[in-house]
CSV table of C-alpha atoms in Angstrom, one decimal:
chain,number,residue,atom,x,y,z
A,13,UNK,CA,26.8,3.8,14.5
A,14,UNK,CA,28.9,4.1,17.6
A,15,UNK,CA,28.4,1.7,20.5
A,16,UNK,CA,28.5,2.2,24.3
A,17,UNK,CA,30.9,0.1,26.5
A,18,UNK,CA,28.2,-2.6,26.9
A,19,UNK,CA,27.6,-2.9,23.1
A,20,UNK,CA,24.4,-0.9,22.7
A,21,UNK,CA,24.2,1.6,19.9
A,22,UNK,CA,24.2,5.3,20.9
A,23,UNK,CA,20.6,5.6,19.7
A,24,UNK,CA,19.7,2.6,21.8
A,25,UNK,CA,21.1,4.3,24.8
A,26,UNK,CA,19.1,7.4,24.0
A,27,UNK,CA,15.9,5.4,23.5
A,28,UNK,CA,16.4,3.7,26.9
A,29,UNK,CA,16.8,7.1,28.6
A,30,UNK,CA,13.6,8.3,26.9
A,31,UNK,CA,11.7,5.4,28.3
A,32,UNK,CA,12.9,6.3,31.8
A,33,UNK,CA,11.7,9.9,31.3
A,34,UNK,CA,8.1,9.0,30.5
A,35,UNK,CA,5.3,10.4,32.6
A,36,UNK,CA,1.5,10.6,32.2
A,37,UNK,CA,2.2,13.7,30.0
A,38,UNK,CA,5.5,13.0,28.4
A,39,UNK,CA,6.0,12.2,25.6
A,40,UNK,CA,3.0,14.2,24.3
A,41,UNK,CA,3.1,12.5,20.9
A,42,UNK,CA,2.0,9.2,22.6
A,43,UNK,CA,-1.6,10.4,23.1
A,44,UNK,CA,-1.8,12.2,19.8
A,45,UNK,CA,-0.8,9.1,17.7
A,46,UNK,CA,-2.9,6.7,19.9
A,47,UNK,CA,-6.0,8.4,18.4
A,48,UNK,CA,-4.8,7.8,14.8
A,49,UNK,CA,-2.6,9.6,12.4
A,50,UNK,CA,-2.7,13.2,13.5
A,51,UNK,CA,-1.2,14.9,10.5
A,52,UNK,CA,-2.6,15.2,6.9
A,53,UNK,CA,-1.0,13.2,4.1
A,54,UNK,CA,1.4,15.1,1.8
A,55,UNK,CA,1.2,13.4,-1.6
A,56,UNK,CA,3.2,14.3,-4.7
A,57,UNK,CA,0.8,14.9,-7.6
A,58,UNK,CA,3.3,15.5,-10.4
A,59,UNK,CA,5.2,13.0,-12.4
A,60,UNK,CA,8.9,12.7,-11.4
A,61,UNK,CA,11.8,10.3,-11.7
A,62,UNK,CA,12.2,7.7,-9.0
A,63,UNK,CA,15.5,8.8,-7.5
A,64,UNK,CA,16.9,7.1,-4.4
A,65,UNK,CA,20.3,7.9,-2.9
A,66,UNK,CA,22.0,6.5,0.2
A,67,UNK,CA,24.8,8.2,2.2
A,68,UNK,CA,27.5,6.2,0.6
A,69,UNK,CA,26.5,7.0,-3.0
A,70,UNK,CA,27.8,9.9,-5.2
A,71,UNK,CA,25.2,12.6,-5.5
A,72,UNK,CA,24.4,14.8,-8.5
A,73,UNK,CA,25.7,18.3,-8.0
A,74,UNK,CA,22.2,20.0,-8.0
A,75,UNK,CA,20.9,17.3,-5.7
A,76,UNK,CA,23.7,17.8,-3.2
A,77,UNK,CA,23.2,21.6,-3.3
A,78,UNK,CA,19.5,21.3,-2.6
A,79,UNK,CA,19.9,18.8,0.1
A,80,UNK,CA,22.6,20.9,1.8
A,81,UNK,CA,20.3,24.0,1.5
A,82,UNK,CA,17.5,22.0,3.2
A,83,UNK,CA,19.7,20.9,6.1
A,84,UNK,CA,21.2,24.3,6.5
A,85,UNK,CA,17.7,25.7,6.9
A,86,UNK,CA,16.9,22.9,9.4
A,87,UNK,CA,19.7,24.0,11.7
A,88,UNK,CA,19.4,21.1,14.2
A,89,UNK,CA,23.0,19.9,14.0
A,90,UNK,CA,25.4,19.2,16.9
A,91,UNK,CA,28.1,21.1,15.0
A,92,UNK,CA,26.0,24.2,14.6
A,93,UNK,CA,26.8,26.6,17.5
A,94,UNK,CA,23.8,28.7,16.7
A,95,UNK,CA,21.5,25.8,17.4
A,96,UNK,CA,23.2,25.1,20.7
A,97,UNK,CA,22.9,28.7,21.6
A,98,UNK,CA,19.2,28.7,20.8
A,99,UNK,CA,18.7,25.7,23.1
A,100,UNK,CA,20.4,27.8,25.8
A,101,UNK,CA,17.8,30.5,25.4
A,102,UNK,CA,15.1,27.9,25.8
A,103,UNK,CA,16.6,26.9,29.1
A,104,UNK,CA,16.8,30.6,30.2
A,105,UNK,CA,13.1,31.1,29.3
A,106,UNK,CA,12.1,28.0,31.3
A,107,UNK,CA,14.1,29.2,34.2
A,108,UNK,CA,12.6,32.7,34.1
A,109,UNK,CA,9.0,32.0,33.1
A,110,UNK,CA,7.9,28.5,34.0
A,111,UNK,CA,4.8,28.5,36.1
A,112,UNK,CA,5.4,25.1,37.8
A,113,UNK,CA,8.2,22.7,38.5
A,114,UNK,CA,6.5,20.2,36.2
A,115,UNK,CA,6.5,22.7,33.3
A,116,UNK,CA,10.2,23.2,33.8
A,117,UNK,CA,10.9,19.5,33.7
A,118,UNK,CA,8.8,19.2,30.5
A,119,UNK,CA,10.9,21.9,28.9
A,120,UNK,CA,14.1,19.9,29.9
A,121,UNK,CA,12.7,16.8,28.2
A,122,UNK,CA,12.0,18.9,25.1
A,123,UNK,CA,15.6,20.1,25.0
A,124,UNK,CA,16.8,16.5,25.4
A,125,UNK,CA,14.8,15.4,22.4
A,126,UNK,CA,16.0,18.4,20.3
A,127,UNK,CA,19.6,17.4,21.1
A,128,UNK,CA,18.8,13.9,20.0
A,129,UNK,CA,17.7,15.4,16.6
A,130,UNK,CA,21.0,17.3,16.6
A,131,UNK,CA,22.9,14.0,16.7
A,132,UNK,CA,20.8,12.5,13.9
A,133,UNK,CA,21.1,15.5,11.6
A,134,UNK,CA,24.8,15.7,12.5
A,135,UNK,CA,25.3,12.2,11.2
A,136,UNK,CA,23.6,13.1,7.9
A,137,UNK,CA,25.7,16.3,7.6
A,138,UNK,CA,29.0,14.4,8.2
A,139,UNK,CA,28.0,12.0,5.4
A,140,UNK,CA,27.6,14.9,3.1
A,141,UNK,CA,30.5,17.1,3.9
A,142,UNK,CA,32.7,17.4,7.0
A,143,UNK,CA,33.1,21.2,6.7
A,144,UNK,CA,29.3,21.6,6.5
A,145,UNK,CA,28.8,19.4,9.6
A,146,UNK,CA,30.9,21.9,11.6
A,147,UNK,CA,29.6,25.1,10.1
A,148,UNK,CA,27.9,27.6,12.3
A,149,UNK,CA,24.7,28.6,10.5
A,150,UNK,CA,22.7,31.3,12.4
A,151,UNK,CA,18.9,31.0,12.2
A,152,UNK,CA,17.9,33.3,9.3
A,153,UNK,CA,14.1,33.2,9.6
A,154,UNK,CA,12.7,36.0,11.7
A,155,UNK,CA,10.4,33.7,13.7
A,156,UNK,CA,13.4,32.5,15.7
A,157,UNK,CA,14.2,36.1,16.7
A,158,UNK,CA,10.7,37.2,17.8
A,159,UNK,CA,10.7,38.2,21.5
A,160,UNK,CA,9.3,35.6,23.8
A,161,UNK,CA,8.4,37.8,26.8
A,162,UNK,CA,5.8,35.6,28.5
A,163,UNK,CA,4.9,32.0,29.0
A,164,UNK,CA,2.1,32.4,26.4
A,165,UNK,CA,4.8,33.5,23.9
A,166,UNK,CA,6.8,30.4,24.6
A,167,UNK,CA,3.7,28.2,24.4
A,168,UNK,CA,2.8,29.6,21.0
A,169,UNK,CA,6.3,29.2,19.8
A,170,UNK,CA,6.3,25.5,20.6
A,171,UNK,CA,2.8,24.9,19.3
A,172,UNK,CA,3.4,26.6,15.9
A,173,UNK,CA,7.1,26.4,15.2
A,174,UNK,CA,7.7,22.8,16.4
A,175,UNK,CA,4.6,21.9,14.4
A,176,UNK,CA,6.3,23.3,11.3
A,177,UNK,CA,9.1,20.8,11.9
A,178,UNK,CA,6.6,18.0,12.2
A,179,UNK,CA,5.0,18.8,8.8
A,180,UNK,CA,8.4,19.0,7.1
A,181,UNK,CA,9.4,15.6,8.7
A,182,UNK,CA,6.1,14.1,7.4
A,183,UNK,CA,7.1,15.3,3.9
A,184,UNK,CA,10.5,13.5,4.3
A,185,UNK,CA,8.9,10.1,4.7
A,186,UNK,CA,9.1,9.6,0.9
A,187,UNK,CA,12.4,11.4,0.6
A,188,UNK,CA,14.7,10.2,-2.1
A,189,UNK,CA,17.6,10.6,0.4
A,190,UNK,CA,17.5,7.3,2.3
A,191,UNK,CA,19.1,8.6,5.6
A,192,UNK,CA,16.5,11.4,5.8
A,193,UNK,CA,13.6,9.0,5.0
A,194,UNK,CA,14.8,6.7,7.8
A,195,UNK,CA,14.8,9.3,10.5
A,196,UNK,CA,11.6,11.2,9.3
A,197,UNK,CA,9.1,9.2,11.4
A,198,UNK,CA,11.1,9.8,14.6
A,199,UNK,CA,11.5,13.5,14.0
A,200,UNK,CA,7.9,13.9,13.0
A,201,UNK,CA,6.7,12.1,16.1
A,202,UNK,CA,8.9,14.1,18.4
A,203,UNK,CA,8.1,17.5,16.8
A,204,UNK,CA,4.4,16.8,16.9
A,205,UNK,CA,4.9,16.0,20.6
A,206,UNK,CA,6.7,19.3,21.2
A,207,UNK,CA,3.8,21.1,19.5
A,208,UNK,CA,1.4,19.3,21.7
A,209,UNK,CA,3.4,20.4,24.7
A,210,UNK,CA,3.0,24.0,23.6
A,211,UNK,CA,-0.7,23.3,23.1
A,212,UNK,CA,-1.0,21.8,26.6
A,213,UNK,CA,0.5,25.0,28.0
A,214,UNK,CA,-1.9,27.1,25.9
A,215,UNK,CA,-4.9,25.2,27.1
A,216,UNK,CA,-3.9,26.0,30.7
A,217,UNK,CA,-3.3,29.7,29.8
A,218,UNK,CA,-6.7,30.2,28.0
A,219,UNK,CA,-8.6,28.6,30.9
A,220,UNK,CA,-8.6,32.1,32.4
A,221,UNK,CA,-10.1,35.1,30.7
A,222,UNK,CA,-6.9,37.2,31.1
A,223,UNK,CA,-4.9,34.4,29.5
A,224,UNK,CA,-7.4,34.0,26.7
A,225,UNK,CA,-7.1,37.7,25.8
A,226,UNK,CA,-3.3,37.6,26.0
A,227,UNK,CA,-3.0,34.6,23.6
A,228,UNK,CA,-5.5,36.1,21.2
A,229,UNK,CA,-3.4,39.3,21.1
A,230,UNK,CA,-0.1,37.4,20.7
A,231,UNK,CA,-1.5,35.4,17.7
A,232,UNK,CA,-1.1,38.6,15.7
A,233,UNK,CA,2.7,38.1,16.1
A,234,UNK,CA,3.1,34.3,15.9
A,235,UNK,CA,0.4,33.2,13.4
A,236,UNK,CA,1.8,35.1,10.4
A,237,UNK,CA,5.4,34.2,11.3
A,238,UNK,CA,4.4,30.5,11.4
A,239,UNK,CA,2.8,30.7,8.0
A,240,UNK,CA,5.9,32.5,6.6
A,241,UNK,CA,8.2,29.7,7.8
A,242,UNK,CA,7.1,27.7,4.7
A,243,UNK,CA,8.6,30.2,2.3
A,244,UNK,CA,7.3,31.9,-0.7
A,245,UNK,CA,4.5,30.3,-2.6
A,246,UNK,CA,6.2,31.1,-5.9
A,247,UNK,CA,9.6,29.7,-4.9
A,248,UNK,CA,11.6,28.8,-8.0
A,249,UNK,CA,13.5,26.1,-6.0
A,250,UNK,CA,10.4,24.2,-4.9
A,251,UNK,CA,9.9,22.5,-8.3
A,252,UNK,CA,13.5,21.3,-8.2
A,253,UNK,CA,13.2,19.9,-4.7
A,254,UNK,CA,10.1,18.0,-5.9
A,255,UNK,CA,11.8,16.8,-9.1
A,256,UNK,CA,14.7,15.3,-7.1
A,257,UNK,CA,12.3,13.7,-4.5
A,258,UNK,CA,13.5,15.9,-1.6
A,259,UNK,CA,10.0,17.3,-1.2
A,260,UNK,CA,6.6,16.0,-2.2
A,261,UNK,CA,4.7,19.3,-2.4
A,262,UNK,CA,5.3,22.9,-2.9
A,263,UNK,CA,5.4,25.7,-0.3
A,264,UNK,CA,1.8,26.8,-0.8
A,265,UNK,CA,0.4,23.2,-0.5
A,266,UNK,CA,2.2,22.4,2.7
A,267,UNK,CA,1.4,25.8,4.2
A,268,UNK,CA,-2.3,25.2,3.5
A,269,UNK,CA,-2.3,21.8,5.0
A,270,UNK,CA,-0.5,23.2,8.1
A,271,UNK,CA,-3.0,26.2,8.3
A,272,UNK,CA,-6.0,23.9,8.2
A,273,UNK,CA,-4.5,21.8,11.1
A,274,UNK,CA,-3.6,24.9,13.2
A,275,UNK,CA,-6.9,26.7,12.6
A,276,UNK,CA,-8.9,23.7,14.0
A,277,UNK,CA,-6.7,23.6,17.1
A,278,UNK,CA,-7.0,27.3,17.7
A,279,UNK,CA,-10.8,27.2,17.3
A,280,UNK,CA,-10.9,24.3,19.8
A,281,UNK,CA,-9.3,26.7,22.3
A,282,UNK,CA,-12.1,29.3,21.7
A,283,UNK,CA,-9.7,31.6,19.8
A,284,UNK,CA,-10.4,33.6,16.7
A,285,UNK,CA,-8.2,32.6,13.7
A,286,UNK,CA,-6.3,35.6,12.4
A,287,UNK,CA,-6.5,36.9,8.9
A,288,UNK,CA,-4.0,34.7,7.0
A,289,UNK,CA,-2.6,37.7,5.0
A,290,UNK,CA,-2.2,40.1,7.9
A,291,UNK,CA,1.4,40.9,8.9
A,292,UNK,CA,2.8,38.4,6.4
A,293,UNK,CA,6.2,38.9,4.9
A,294,UNK,CA,6.4,35.9,2.5
A,295,UNK,CA,3.2,35.2,0.6
């Protein structure tokens, strides 16, 4: 890993900067993990080989293909111009919609952490294939293209979509690809914090009757999209991901774990949980 002029690793420099940015609220993951492990365990229940590959080892062709597919879907890479463009839209929204200066600063901290992830995923991508590391891969899933027209839209996006990232990172803790397993805890922690940031904003919004009604209405858009982000329950690729140790559970299992977590959080806000099949595109 590259070093700064004074001999610190680049991640060490980032971690020091993160400490300087801490406030009573930020990072939001700090309070969540202080109360115990906030996320459910994702445990493989099928027999599979004990594969383990590091970044300097040759990879079986199917394994490389599946790993690349996973990282392409993730999208958080410094060489992916579409990711950098999406971060720009987050800044635009914060500029246009933020209710307070504090909220705007929190969004800036969020973007800083996402850029940290972009460095981490970039390093993995470079280890796999230089061309892939520099490839522009637009976000294919429709959730990233839903209109965010209000602060409530943005809060729901962070609560639900960043939480999706936390659940996937939790599943990587036992990944057979060593570089992914090493970074999984950091990504999980950060993404859970980003979700908690969105939840913090939602709590403020629903404290007023008008805001409560708005969030309840917007759930019809964001809730099915969030569930759809885990893919089809009958995916033919999922068993191969599990076989190679790149995933521990199938799409249906991780979706149900996610849904249980989300539903409890929504109910705590006094919201009605939408029908899980309404407006879905990928069952």
